[in-house]
mmCIF file of C-alpha atoms in Angstrom:
data_model
loop_
_atom_site.group_PDB
_atom_site.id
_atom_site.type_symbol
_atom_site.label_atom_id
_atom_site.label_comp_id
_atom_site.label_asym_id
_atom_site.label_seq_id
_atom_site.Cartn_x
_atom_site.Cartn_y
_atom_site.Cartn_z
ATOM 1 C CA MET A 1 -30.168 50.989 12.277
ATOM 2 C CA ALA A 2 -32.392 53.774 13.588
ATOM 3 C CA VAL A 3 -35.458 51.543 13.232
ATOM 4 C CA VAL A 4 -33.785 48.783 15.220
ATOM 5 C CA ASN A 5 -32.668 51.150 17.979
ATOM 6 C CA GLN A 6 -36.096 52.707 18.196
ATOM 7 C CA HIS A 7 -37.705 49.281 18.414
ATOM 8 C CA LEU A 8 -35.191 48.201 21.054
ATOM 9 C CA ASP A 9 -35.842 51.299 23.171
ATOM 10 C CA GLN A 10 -39.564 50.659 22.964
ATOM 11 C CA ALA A 11 -39.170 47.040 24.061
ATOM 12 C CA LEU A 12 -36.825 47.894 26.922
ATOM 13 C CA SER A 13 -39.205 50.510 28.281
ATOM 14 C CA SER A 14 -42.054 47.973 28.495
ATOM 15 C CA PRO A 15 -43.054 46.508 31.890
ATOM 16 C CA LEU A 16 -41.627 43.107 30.930
ATOM 17 C CA PHE A 17 -38.125 44.523 30.517
ATOM 18 C CA ARG A 18 -38.183 47.573 32.760
ATOM 19 C CA ASN A 19 -37.507 45.597 35.939
ATOM 20 C CA ALA A 20 -35.259 43.031 34.248
ATOM 21 C CA GLU A 21 -32.080 45.097 34.225
ATOM 22 C CA ARG A 22 -29.574 42.389 33.291
ATOM 23 C CA GLN A 23 -31.777 40.923 30.571
ATOM 24 C CA SER A 24 -32.181 44.417 29.146
ATOM 25 C CA ARG A 25 -28.409 44.886 29.136
ATOM 26 C CA PHE A 26 -27.998 41.453 27.524
ATOM 27 C CA LEU A 27 -30.418 42.372 24.729
ATOM 28 C CA ARG A 28 -28.849 45.776 24.165
ATOM 29 C CA PHE A 29 -25.355 44.270 24.129
ATOM 30 C CA VAL A 30 -26.132 41.684 21.433
ATOM 31 C CA VAL A 31 -28.168 44.136 19.345
ATOM 32 C CA ASP A 32 -25.375 46.758 19.475
ATOM 33 C CA ALA A 33 -22.774 44.122 18.555
ATOM 34 C CA ALA A 34 -24.849 42.887 15.619
ATOM 35 C CA LEU A 35 -25.454 46.413 14.353
ATOM 36 C CA GLN A 36 -21.791 47.370 14.599
ATOM 37 C CA SER A 37 -20.560 44.243 12.870
ATOM 38 C CA PRO A 38 -23.322 42.208 11.214
ATOM 39 C CA LYS A 39 -21.032 39.282 10.408
ATOM 40 C CA ALA A 40 -19.381 39.087 13.818
ATOM 41 C CA THR A 41 -20.035 36.186 16.156
ATOM 42 C CA ILE A 42 -20.981 36.938 19.733
ATOM 43 C CA LYS A 43 -19.515 34.540 22.274
ATOM 44 C CA GLU A 44 -20.904 33.366 25.598
ATOM 45 C CA PHE A 45 -17.688 34.574 27.200
ATOM 46 C CA ASP A 46 -18.120 38.137 25.848
ATOM 47 C CA ILE A 47 -21.635 38.382 27.294
ATOM 48 C CA ALA A 48 -20.497 36.993 30.649
ATOM 49 C CA ILE A 49 -17.798 39.653 30.916
ATOM 50 C CA ALA A 50 -19.809 42.589 29.560
ATOM 51 C CA VAL A 51 -23.196 41.924 31.140
ATOM 52 C CA TYR A 52 -22.693 39.593 34.125
ATOM 53 C CA ASN A 53 -19.459 41.082 35.473
ATOM 54 C CA ARG A 54 -17.619 37.770 35.287
ATOM 55 C CA ARG A 55 -13.824 37.803 35.497
ATOM 56 C CA ALA A 56 -11.326 36.913 32.773
ATOM 57 C CA ASP A 57 -11.070 33.341 34.122
ATOM 58 C CA TYR A 58 -14.806 32.780 33.555
ATOM 59 C CA ASP A 59 -15.572 29.193 32.586
ATOM 60 C CA PRO A 60 -18.976 28.743 30.903
ATOM 61 C CA ARG A 61 -18.913 25.007 31.655
ATOM 62 C CA THR A 62 -19.162 25.559 35.400
ATOM 63 C CA ASP A 63 -21.226 28.744 35.317
ATOM 64 C CA PRO A 64 -23.852 28.484 32.567
ATOM 65 C CA ILE A 65 -25.426 31.824 33.508
ATOM 66 C CA VAL A 66 -25.328 33.122 29.913
ATOM 67 C CA ARG A 67 -27.071 30.042 28.507
ATOM 68 C CA VAL A 68 -29.700 30.274 31.245
ATOM 69 C CA GLU A 69 -30.251 33.957 30.598
ATOM 70 C CA ALA A 70 -30.353 33.530 26.810
ATOM 71 C CA ALA A 71 -33.208 31.036 27.169
ATOM 72 C CA ARG A 72 -34.995 33.398 29.551
ATOM 73 C CA LEU A 73 -34.461 36.301 27.163
ATOM 74 C CA ARG A 74 -35.917 34.339 24.227
ATOM 75 C CA ALA A 75 -38.952 33.470 26.345
ATOM 76 C CA ARG A 76 -39.291 37.100 27.464
ATOM 77 C CA LEU A 77 -39.162 38.334 23.874
ATOM 78 C CA ARG A 78 -41.869 35.815 22.886
ATOM 79 C CA GLU A 79 -44.064 37.018 25.733
ATOM 80 C CA TYR A 80 -43.410 40.653 24.831
ATOM 81 C CA TYR A 81 -44.409 40.165 21.184
ATOM 82 C CA GLU A 82 -47.533 38.231 22.192
ATOM 83 C CA ALA A 83 -48.615 41.172 24.304
ATOM 84 C CA MET A 84 -47.322 43.933 22.030
ATOM 85 C CA PRO A 85 -47.506 42.774 18.411
ATOM 86 C CA PRO A 86 -44.754 44.561 16.468
ATOM 87 C CA ASP A 87 -45.810 46.828 13.615
ATOM 88 C CA ARG A 88 -42.482 47.127 11.761
ATOM 89 C CA MET A 89 -39.949 44.590 12.963
ATOM 90 C CA ARG A 90 -39.110 42.164 15.693
ATOM 91 C CA ILE A 91 -35.895 40.923 17.248
ATOM 92 C CA ASP A 92 -35.229 37.208 17.336
ATOM 93 C CA ILE A 93 -32.294 35.413 18.953
ATOM 94 C CA PRO A 94 -32.256 31.978 17.326
ATOM 95 C CA LYS A 95 -31.575 29.071 19.643
ATOM 96 C CA GLY A 96 -27.943 27.989 19.737
ATOM 97 C CA ARG A 97 -26.454 31.405 19.027
ATOM 98 C CA TYR A 98 -26.353 34.914 20.442
ATOM 99 C CA VAL A 99 -26.427 37.012 17.272
ATOM 100 C CA PRO A 100 -29.905 38.539 16.947
ATOM 101 C CA GLU A 101 -31.916 38.695 13.738
ATOM 102 C CA PHE A 102 -34.009 41.711 12.825
ATOM 103 C CA ILE A 103 -37.104 40.467 11.088
ATOM 104 C CA PRO A 104 -39.410 42.859 9.228
ATOM 105 C CA VAL A 105 -43.158 42.655 9.716
ATOM 106 C CA GLU A 106 -43.984 45.473 7.286
ATOM 107 C CA GLY A 107 -46.581 45.398 4.544
ATOM 108 C CA GLU A 108 -48.086 41.996 4.004
ATOM 109 C CA LEU A 109 -46.404 40.471 7.004
ATOM 110 C CA ALA A 110 -47.793 43.144 9.302
ATOM 111 C CA HIS A 111 -51.225 42.455 7.878
ATOM 112 C CA VAL A 112 -50.827 38.747 8.530
ATOM 113 C CA ALA A 113 -49.542 39.321 12.049
ATOM 114 C CA SER A 114 -52.525 41.443 12.972
ATOM 115 C CA ASP A 115 -55.147 39.273 11.269
ATOM 116 C CA LEU A 116 -53.944 35.830 12.211
ATOM 117 C CA SER A 117 -53.954 36.111 15.978
ATOM 118 C CA ILE A 118 -55.598 33.136 17.640
ATOM 119 C CA LEU A 119 -56.667 32.861 21.241
ATOM 120 C CA VAL A 120 -56.276 29.288 22.483
ATOM 121 C CA PRO A 121 -57.833 28.648 25.915
ATOM 122 C CA LEU A 122 -57.272 25.316 27.660
ATOM 123 C CA PHE A 123 -59.208 22.495 26.006
ATOM 124 C CA ARG A 124 -62.037 21.110 28.151
ATOM 125 C CA SER A 125 -62.505 17.508 29.170
ATOM 126 C CA LEU A 126 -66.122 16.343 28.978
ATOM 127 C CA SER A 127 -65.343 12.949 30.497
ATOM 128 C CA PRO A 128 -66.311 12.146 34.077
ATOM 129 C CA ASP A 129 -62.757 11.123 34.993
ATOM 130 C CA PRO A 130 -61.029 14.241 36.425
ATOM 131 C CA GLY A 131 -57.672 12.797 35.335
ATOM 132 C CA ASP A 132 -58.652 13.379 31.705
ATOM 133 C CA GLN A 133 -58.171 17.120 32.168
ATOM 134 C CA ASN A 134 -54.439 16.404 32.334
ATOM 135 C CA PHE A 135 -54.589 14.896 28.870
ATOM 136 C CA CYS A 136 -56.502 17.984 27.711
ATOM 137 C CA ASP A 137 -53.914 20.310 29.254
ATOM 138 C CA GLY A 138 -51.121 18.431 27.519
ATOM 139 C CA LEU A 139 -52.994 18.453 24.225
ATOM 140 C CA THR A 140 -53.564 22.210 24.536
ATOM 141 C CA GLU A 141 -49.840 22.699 25.134
ATOM 142 C CA GLU A 142 -48.987 20.569 22.114
ATOM 143 C CA VAL A 143 -51.383 22.473 19.845
ATOM 144 C CA ILE A 144 -50.085 25.838 21.105
ATOM 145 C CA HIS A 145 -46.518 24.659 20.519
ATOM 146 C CA LYS A 146 -47.326 23.506 16.993
ATOM 147 C CA LEU A 147 -49.197 26.695 16.071
ATOM 148 C CA ALA A 148 -46.551 28.947 17.641
ATOM 149 C CA GLN A 149 -43.889 27.440 15.376
ATOM 150 C CA ASP A 150 -45.825 28.838 12.419
ATOM 151 C CA ARG A 151 -44.510 32.388 12.108
ATOM 152 C CA ARG A 152 -47.584 33.566 10.248
ATOM 153 C CA LEU A 153 -49.757 32.916 13.283
ATOM 154 C CA ARG A 154 -49.750 34.838 16.529
ATOM 155 C CA VAL A 155 -50.874 32.485 19.256
ATOM 156 C CA ILE A 156 -52.314 33.976 22.412
ATOM 157 C CA THR A 157 -52.608 31.803 25.462
ATOM 158 C CA GLN A 158 -55.229 32.156 28.168
ATOM 159 C CA SER A 159 -52.908 33.878 30.620
ATOM 160 C CA VAL A 160 -51.727 36.437 28.070
ATOM 161 C CA ALA A 161 -55.332 37.070 27.013
ATOM 162 C CA ALA A 162 -56.169 38.011 30.607
ATOM 163 C CA TRP A 163 -53.309 40.486 30.537
ATOM 164 C CA LEU A 164 -54.344 41.878 27.129
ATOM 165 C CA GLU A 165 -57.829 42.618 28.427
ATOM 166 C CA HIS A 166 -56.391 45.452 30.457
ATOM 167 C CA ARG A 167 -54.264 46.908 27.677
ATOM 168 C CA GLU A 168 -54.782 49.011 24.621
ATOM 169 C CA GLY A 169 -54.060 47.455 21.250
ATOM 170 C CA PRO A 170 -55.370 44.794 18.898
ATOM 171 C CA LYS A 171 -57.375 41.939 20.336
ATOM 172 C CA PRO A 172 -57.284 38.326 19.096
ATOM 173 C CA HIS A 173 -58.946 37.851 15.750
ATOM 174 C CA TYR A 174 -59.846 34.176 16.159
ATOM 175 C CA LEU A 175 -60.803 31.871 19.002
ATOM 176 C CA LEU A 176 -59.953 28.181 18.963
ATOM 177 C CA GLU A 177 -62.189 26.211 21.328
ATOM 178 C CA ALA A 178 -61.969 22.491 21.801
ATOM 179 C CA SER A 179 -63.283 19.722 24.009
ATOM 180 C CA VAL A 180 -62.240 16.129 24.482
ATOM 181 C CA ARG A 181 -64.383 13.092 25.201
ATOM 182 C CA ARG A 182 -62.963 9.715 26.081
ATOM 183 C CA ALA A 183 -64.501 6.246 26.122
ATOM 184 C CA GLY A 184 -61.928 3.635 27.073
ATOM 185 C CA ALA A 185 -58.951 4.167 24.816
ATOM 186 C CA GLU A 186 -60.953 6.071 22.208
ATOM 187 C CA ILE A 187 -60.537 9.843 22.137
ATOM 188 C CA ARG A 188 -62.774 12.290 20.332
ATOM 189 C CA LEU A 189 -61.563 15.884 19.946
ATOM 190 C CA THR A 190 -64.135 18.451 18.826
ATOM 191 C CA LEU A 191 -62.740 21.709 17.551
ATOM 192 C CA HIS A 192 -64.363 25.043 16.721
ATOM 193 C CA LEU A 193 -62.599 27.992 15.104
ATOM 194 C CA MET A 194 -64.523 31.233 15.537
ATOM 195 C CA GLU A 195 -63.909 34.657 14.058
ATOM 196 C CA LEU A 196 -64.170 37.023 17.042
ATOM 197 C CA SER A 197 -64.047 40.139 14.900
ATOM 198 C CA GLY A 198 -66.928 38.711 12.890
ATOM 199 C CA GLY A 199 -69.233 38.552 15.888
ATOM 200 C CA GLY A 200 -68.125 35.062 16.880
ATOM 201 C CA SER A 201 -69.283 33.331 13.711
ATOM 202 C CA MET A 202 -68.098 29.768 13.221
ATOM 203 C CA LEU A 203 -65.390 29.556 10.568
ATOM 204 C CA PHE A 204 -64.396 25.928 10.866
ATOM 205 C CA SER A 205 -65.364 22.894 12.888
ATOM 206 C CA ASN A 206 -64.141 19.327 12.948
ATOM 207 C CA VAL A 207 -64.138 16.162 15.012
ATOM 208 C CA TYR A 208 -60.942 14.118 15.313
ATOM 209 C CA GLN A 209 -60.825 10.559 16.528
ATOM 210 C CA ALA A 210 -57.771 8.859 17.930
ATOM 211 C CA THR A 211 -56.815 5.831 19.945
ATOM 212 C CA MET A 212 -54.832 6.640 23.042
ATOM 213 C CA ASP A 213 -51.898 4.254 22.985
ATOM 214 C CA ASP A 214 -48.922 6.487 23.758
ATOM 215 C CA ILE A 215 -50.192 9.740 25.347
ATOM 216 C CA PHE A 216 -47.483 12.002 23.920
ATOM 217 C CA ALA A 217 -47.636 10.461 20.469
ATOM 218 C CA THR A 218 -51.427 10.830 20.425
ATOM 219 C CA GLN A 219 -51.187 14.483 21.461
ATOM 220 C CA GLU A 220 -48.515 15.184 18.847
ATOM 221 C CA ARG A 221 -50.510 13.496 16.057
ATOM 222 C CA LEU A 222 -53.676 15.393 16.947
ATOM 223 C CA ALA A 223 -51.799 18.712 17.156
ATOM 224 C CA GLU A 224 -50.286 18.086 13.728
ATOM 225 C CA ARG A 225 -53.715 17.483 12.189
ATOM 226 C CA VAL A 226 -55.200 20.544 13.907
ATOM 227 C CA HIS A 227 -52.397 22.754 12.594
ATOM 228 C CA GLY A 228 -52.877 21.429 9.056
ATOM 229 C CA ASP A 229 -56.623 21.996 9.124
ATOM 230 C CA LEU A 230 -56.317 25.491 10.602
ATOM 231 C CA SER A 231 -53.774 26.471 7.930
ATOM 232 C CA ALA A 232 -56.266 25.375 5.288
ATOM 233 C CA ALA A 233 -59.208 27.083 7.012
ATOM 234 C CA LEU A 234 -57.286 30.355 7.303
ATOM 235 C CA HIS A 235 -55.995 30.100 3.723
ATOM 236 C CA ILE A 236 -52.325 30.459 4.606
ATOM 237 C CA ASP A 237 -49.645 28.898 2.440
ATOM 238 C CA ASN A 238 -46.401 27.317 3.554
ATOM 239 C CA GLU A 239 -43.846 29.965 2.708
ATOM 240 C CA GLY A 240 -41.604 31.358 5.454
ATOM 241 C CA SER A 241 -40.923 34.984 6.252
ATOM 242 C CA GLU A 242 -38.150 37.141 4.832
ATOM 243 C CA ARG A 243 -35.304 38.292 7.010
ATOM 244 C CA ILE A 244 -33.207 41.460 7.097
ATOM 245 C CA GLN A 245 -29.552 40.585 6.640
ATOM 246 C CA MET B 1 -42.450 21.623 26.641
ATOM 247 C CA ASP B 2 -42.157 18.652 24.344
ATOM 248 C CA SER B 3 -42.070 15.043 25.456
ATOM 249 C CA THR B 4 -38.293 14.751 24.929
ATOM 250 C CA THR B 5 -37.583 17.689 27.249
ATOM 251 C CA ILE B 6 -39.878 16.209 29.890
ATOM 252 C CA ARG B 7 -38.140 12.847 29.599
ATOM 253 C CA HIS B 8 -34.680 14.416 30.078
ATOM 254 C CA LEU B 9 -35.894 16.328 33.140
ATOM 255 C CA GLN B 10 -37.443 13.245 34.701
ATOM 256 C CA GLU B 11 -34.415 11.073 33.970
ATOM 257 C CA SER B 12 -31.977 13.549 35.490
ATOM 258 C CA ILE B 13 -34.059 13.950 38.646
ATOM 259 C CA ALA B 14 -34.296 10.167 38.959
ATOM 260 C CA LEU B 15 -30.491 9.975 38.958
ATOM 261 C CA LEU B 16 -30.154 12.170 42.057
ATOM 262 C CA PRO B 17 -29.592 10.182 45.268
ATOM 263 C CA MET B 18 -33.045 9.727 46.797
ATOM 264 C CA GLY B 19 -33.600 11.449 50.140
ATOM 265 C CA ASP B 20 -30.083 12.915 50.175
ATOM 266 C CA LEU B 21 -30.101 16.672 50.672
ATOM 267 C CA ALA B 22 -26.361 17.054 50.066
ATOM 268 C CA PRO B 23 -26.806 18.081 46.391
ATOM 269 C CA VAL B 24 -29.272 20.785 47.411
ATOM 270 C CA GLY B 25 -26.819 21.963 50.052
ATOM 271 C CA GLU B 26 -24.225 22.249 47.300
ATOM 272 C CA PHE B 27 -26.747 24.165 45.182
ATOM 273 C CA TYR B 28 -27.115 26.806 47.899
ATOM 274 C CA ARG B 29 -23.371 26.948 48.489
ATOM 275 C CA ARG B 30 -22.851 27.625 44.775
ATOM 276 C CA LEU B 31 -25.704 30.146 44.667
ATOM 277 C CA PHE B 32 -24.205 32.168 47.509
ATOM 278 C CA GLU B 33 -20.817 32.017 45.787
ATOM 279 C CA LEU B 34 -22.280 33.331 42.512
ATOM 280 C CA ALA B 35 -24.621 35.863 44.114
ATOM 281 C CA PRO B 36 -23.600 36.676 47.708
ATOM 282 C CA GLU B 37 -26.212 39.446 47.776
ATOM 283 C CA VAL B 38 -29.020 36.854 47.997
ATOM 284 C CA ARG B 39 -27.668 35.258 51.204
ATOM 285 C CA PRO B 40 -29.551 37.678 53.530
ATOM 286 C CA LEU B 41 -32.836 36.653 51.891
ATOM 287 C CA PHE B 42 -32.521 33.214 53.480
ATOM 288 C CA LYS B 43 -33.369 33.722 57.114
ATOM 289 C CA ARG B 44 -34.545 30.242 58.021
ATOM 290 C CA ASP B 45 -32.511 27.181 58.958
ATOM 291 C CA MET B 46 -30.701 26.087 55.779
ATOM 292 C CA ASP B 47 -31.435 22.374 56.379
ATOM 293 C CA LEU B 48 -35.145 23.201 56.397
ATOM 294 C CA GLN B 49 -34.636 25.382 53.352
ATOM 295 C CA ALA B 50 -32.895 22.537 51.513
ATOM 296 C CA LYS B 51 -35.753 20.158 52.358
ATOM 297 C CA LYS B 52 -38.294 22.694 51.130
ATOM 298 C CA PHE B 53 -36.373 23.228 47.878
ATOM 299 C CA SER B 54 -36.040 19.484 47.325
ATOM 300 C CA ASP B 55 -39.777 18.925 47.910
ATOM 301 C CA THR B 56 -40.691 21.759 45.529
ATOM 302 C CA LEU B 57 -38.403 20.413 42.825
ATOM 303 C CA ALA B 58 -39.930 16.927 43.202
ATOM 304 C CA TRP B 59 -43.472 18.349 43.015
ATOM 305 C CA VAL B 60 -42.668 20.365 39.916
ATOM 306 C CA ILE B 61 -41.136 17.399 38.096
ATOM 307 C CA ALA B 62 -44.107 15.221 39.060
ATOM 308 C CA HIS B 63 -46.457 17.780 37.496
ATOM 309 C CA LEU B 64 -44.687 18.453 34.192
ATOM 310 C CA GLU B 65 -47.529 16.806 32.304
ATOM 311 C CA ARG B 66 -50.147 18.877 34.126
ATOM 312 C CA PRO B 67 -49.335 22.342 32.756
ATOM 313 C CA HIS B 68 -52.371 24.045 34.254
ATOM 314 C CA GLU B 69 -51.553 22.996 37.833
ATOM 315 C CA LEU B 70 -47.852 23.517 37.231
ATOM 316 C CA CYS B 71 -48.263 27.098 36.017
ATOM 317 C CA GLN B 72 -50.586 27.972 38.883
ATOM 318 C CA GLN B 73 -48.126 26.612 41.432
ATOM 319 C CA LEU B 74 -45.166 28.388 39.814
ATOM 320 C CA ARG B 75 -47.033 31.678 39.813
ATOM 321 C CA THR B 76 -47.963 31.287 43.468
ATOM 322 C CA LEU B 77 -44.321 30.501 44.209
ATOM 323 C CA GLY B 78 -43.214 33.567 42.243
ATOM 324 C CA ALA B 79 -45.578 35.843 44.146
ATOM 325 C CA ARG B 80 -44.275 34.448 47.432
ATOM 326 C CA HIS B 81 -40.641 34.956 46.411
ATOM 327 C CA SER B 82 -41.402 38.493 45.327
ATOM 328 C CA GLY B 83 -42.784 39.096 48.809
ATOM 329 C CA PHE B 84 -39.491 37.829 50.252
ATOM 330 C CA GLY B 85 -37.673 40.516 48.246
ATOM 331 C CA VAL B 86 -36.375 38.409 45.330
ATOM 332 C CA LYS B 87 -35.540 40.551 42.289
ATOM 333 C CA ILE B 88 -35.834 39.511 38.643
ATOM 334 C CA ASP B 89 -32.075 39.700 38.134
ATOM 335 C CA GLN B 90 -31.597 37.135 40.903
ATOM 336 C CA TYR B 91 -33.277 34.369 38.920
ATOM 337 C CA ALA B 92 -30.205 34.014 36.687
ATOM 338 C CA PRO B 93 -27.676 32.795 39.295
ATOM 339 C CA VAL B 94 -30.307 30.385 40.658
ATOM 340 C CA GLY B 95 -30.531 28.763 37.223
ATOM 341 C CA SER B 96 -26.761 28.587 36.927
ATOM 342 C CA ALA B 97 -26.414 27.039 40.414
ATOM 343 C CA LEU B 98 -29.170 24.513 39.673
ATOM 344 C CA ILE B 99 -27.396 23.224 36.568
ATOM 345 C CA TRP B 100 -24.091 23.241 38.397
ATOM 346 C CA MET B 101 -25.693 21.026 41.101
ATOM 347 C CA PHE B 102 -26.619 18.443 38.467
ATOM 348 C CA GLN B 103 -23.181 18.640 36.856
ATOM 349 C CA GLN B 104 -21.406 18.128 40.183
ATOM 350 C CA THR B 105 -23.703 15.395 41.447
ATOM 351 C CA LEU B 106 -24.184 13.384 38.275
ATOM 352 C CA GLY B 107 -20.884 13.979 36.476
ATOM 353 C CA ASP B 108 -20.875 12.415 33.002
ATOM 354 C CA ARG B 109 -24.375 11.017 33.533
ATOM 355 C CA PHE B 110 -25.672 14.580 33.203
ATOM 356 C CA THR B 111 -25.755 14.756 29.408
ATOM 357 C CA LEU B 112 -25.784 17.855 27.205
ATOM 358 C CA GLU B 113 -29.383 17.036 26.302
ATOM 359 C CA MET B 114 -30.320 16.997 29.988
ATOM 360 C CA GLU B 115 -28.574 20.333 30.519
ATOM 361 C CA GLU B 116 -30.418 21.809 27.560
ATOM 362 C CA ALA B 117 -33.708 20.513 28.980
ATOM 363 C CA TRP B 118 -33.014 22.174 32.342
ATOM 364 C CA VAL B 119 -32.049 25.458 30.672
ATOM 365 C CA GLU B 120 -35.319 25.437 28.730
ATOM 366 C CA PHE B 121 -37.378 24.386 31.715
ATOM 367 C CA TYR B 122 -35.817 26.969 33.992
ATOM 368 C CA ALA B 123 -36.540 29.708 31.448
ATOM 369 C CA PHE B 124 -40.172 28.625 31.365
ATOM 370 C CA ALA B 125 -40.500 28.190 35.145
ATOM 371 C CA SER B 126 -38.774 31.435 36.101
ATOM 372 C CA LEU B 127 -40.890 33.475 33.692
ATOM 373 C CA GLU B 128 -44.037 31.873 35.104
ATOM 374 C CA MET B 129 -42.809 32.847 38.580
ATOM 375 C CA GLU B 130 -42.233 36.396 37.367
ATOM 376 C CA ARG B 131 -45.742 36.422 35.953
ATOM 377 C CA GLY B 132 -47.049 35.316 39.342
ATOM 378 C CA SER B 133 -45.208 38.139 41.041
ATOM 379 C CA ARG B 134 -46.787 40.624 38.610
ATOM 380 C CA GLU B 135 -50.296 39.239 38.872
ATOM 381 C CA LEU B 136 -50.538 37.920 42.411
ATOM 382 C CA ALA B 137 -48.027 39.760 44.571
ATOM 383 C CA PRO B 138 -49.050 42.878 46.480
ATOM 384 C CA SER B 139 -48.474 46.053 44.472
ATOM 385 C CA GLY B 140 -44.849 47.188 44.566
ATOM 386 C CA ALA B 141 -43.423 43.778 45.477
ATOM 387 C CA HIS B 142 -42.294 43.016 41.924
ATOM 388 C CA ARG B 143 -38.966 44.583 41.066
#
């Protein structure tokens, strides 16, 4: 319990939470409730009353403020952990519920979290058509989304990297660079994975070809293949992380 | 954002009556009901404000598949709002009023999946705006 409270205090004193008073109260409320009664459920109504000063006749159907804030809080936590990688544990509020989980990142997991951080800048379009950059942007988003779902990886986007430059702490270990060429409906994605801590040496490279029929489907297929190849290149298996109950 | 979320956002926007600012007027009415403290932040004519909001919403939805441009625009918007005195805590009632506007205007046509898409999108958009206020706004404007 002390570890969780210490971690919570640290998170709430960070710049991302310091000025977000209600979100901080929301997080503290659900963490306190989970610590006091680990098997209890936390209801939208309880949060509305305790954190958002709603009255007893509060109707979550017509005032979805708690659902809105829960989504914002999840996004804020993701951003916080991207900028400040946890060394012992992290708090997660799974989608669809308000009871937080306290997930350890000690030992091997902490090692993985610090070693498997990947900076993913926007993919570049090498085609003359300026509209192709939109496809590249979407593909970058899809790859980031796919990689971010893998809890063993810590994905750092371009905007967060700019922020990290001005902060103390670990820097990204790997850089994923990619470019896209298009000729008619044929797409060629060239990908380079570099080890930044190894002086920028090339760890993995591949060229992927695809036919652009449905844009989203093409992006999703390519992202799936990239994730699979990166997992193999980084020698990570497919087991999930443990959780504290 | 995945393609399903984008589709739900686009479909719900397409269901709003084109060129009719009444739903946006209802959005502001609801916002001021939920958070009366934000009313003094709106100093301009509310019809103009509604038009501006409607145009911004249309631009954002038209650029969902251009994340680079979208994020830049949201950050610029966030910096501007910070300059107007908008606080982080005031983003929450805006999100609630926005979803309420869709519920009231579209009724049963506003599905749970659409609502979920707007909740997710608003979380993303509002945090990008916050980021803009941190990175682009004059020092001290972000609170």
